[in-house]
Structures are given as C-alpha cells and as structure tokens.
Amino acid sequence: MAKAAINTAWSCDLETGIKMEADAWSMLYGTQDQKKE
C-alpha cells in the first residue's frame, strides 16, 4: 500500500513523491543511524 501511495504522489507531484520516499528511507534507516551514534 505504501508503494502505491508513493506512486500516486509521483504521478501527481514529483516533489511530493520524492519527499515521501525520502521520509520512508529516513524512517527505515534514520533510527539505525541514531543507534550508531
């Protein structure tokens, strides 16, 4: 479902799609980066 939402955002607004994808990566990897520090 998240992938579909991102695809929809890309279709409607490229910047929104990029931001949504960046936020998703931040959620996945941001917590790991914080644990390292």
C-alpha positions as a printed Julia matrix, in Angstrom:
37×3 Matrix{Float64}:
  0.0    0.0     0.0
  2.8    2.42    0.82
  4.34   1.79   -2.59
  1.02   2.6    -4.27
  0.73   5.82   -2.27
  4.24   6.85   -3.3
  3.48   6.02   -6.95
  0.33   8.14   -6.77
  2.27  11.03   -5.27
  4.89  10.78   -8.02
  2.14  10.92  -10.63
  0.53  13.97   -9.02
  3.56  15.88   -7.77
  7.17  14.83   -8.3
  8.45  16.77   -5.28
  5.83  15.2    -3.02
  6.78  11.74   -4.28
 10.46  12.41   -3.6
  9.69  13.73   -0.11
  7.51  10.72    0.71
 10.23   8.33   -0.45
 12.89  10.25    1.49
 10.72  10.15    4.62
 10.28   6.4     4.18
 14.04   5.88    3.94
 14.55   8.14    6.98
 12.1    6.02    8.96
 13.88   2.81    7.9
 17.48   3.93    8.3
 17.3    7.05   10.47
 16.68   5.02   13.62
 19.67   2.79   12.82
 21.89   5.85   12.35
 20.77   7.23   15.71
 21.61   3.93   17.42
 25.14   4.04   15.97
 25.69   7.49   17.48
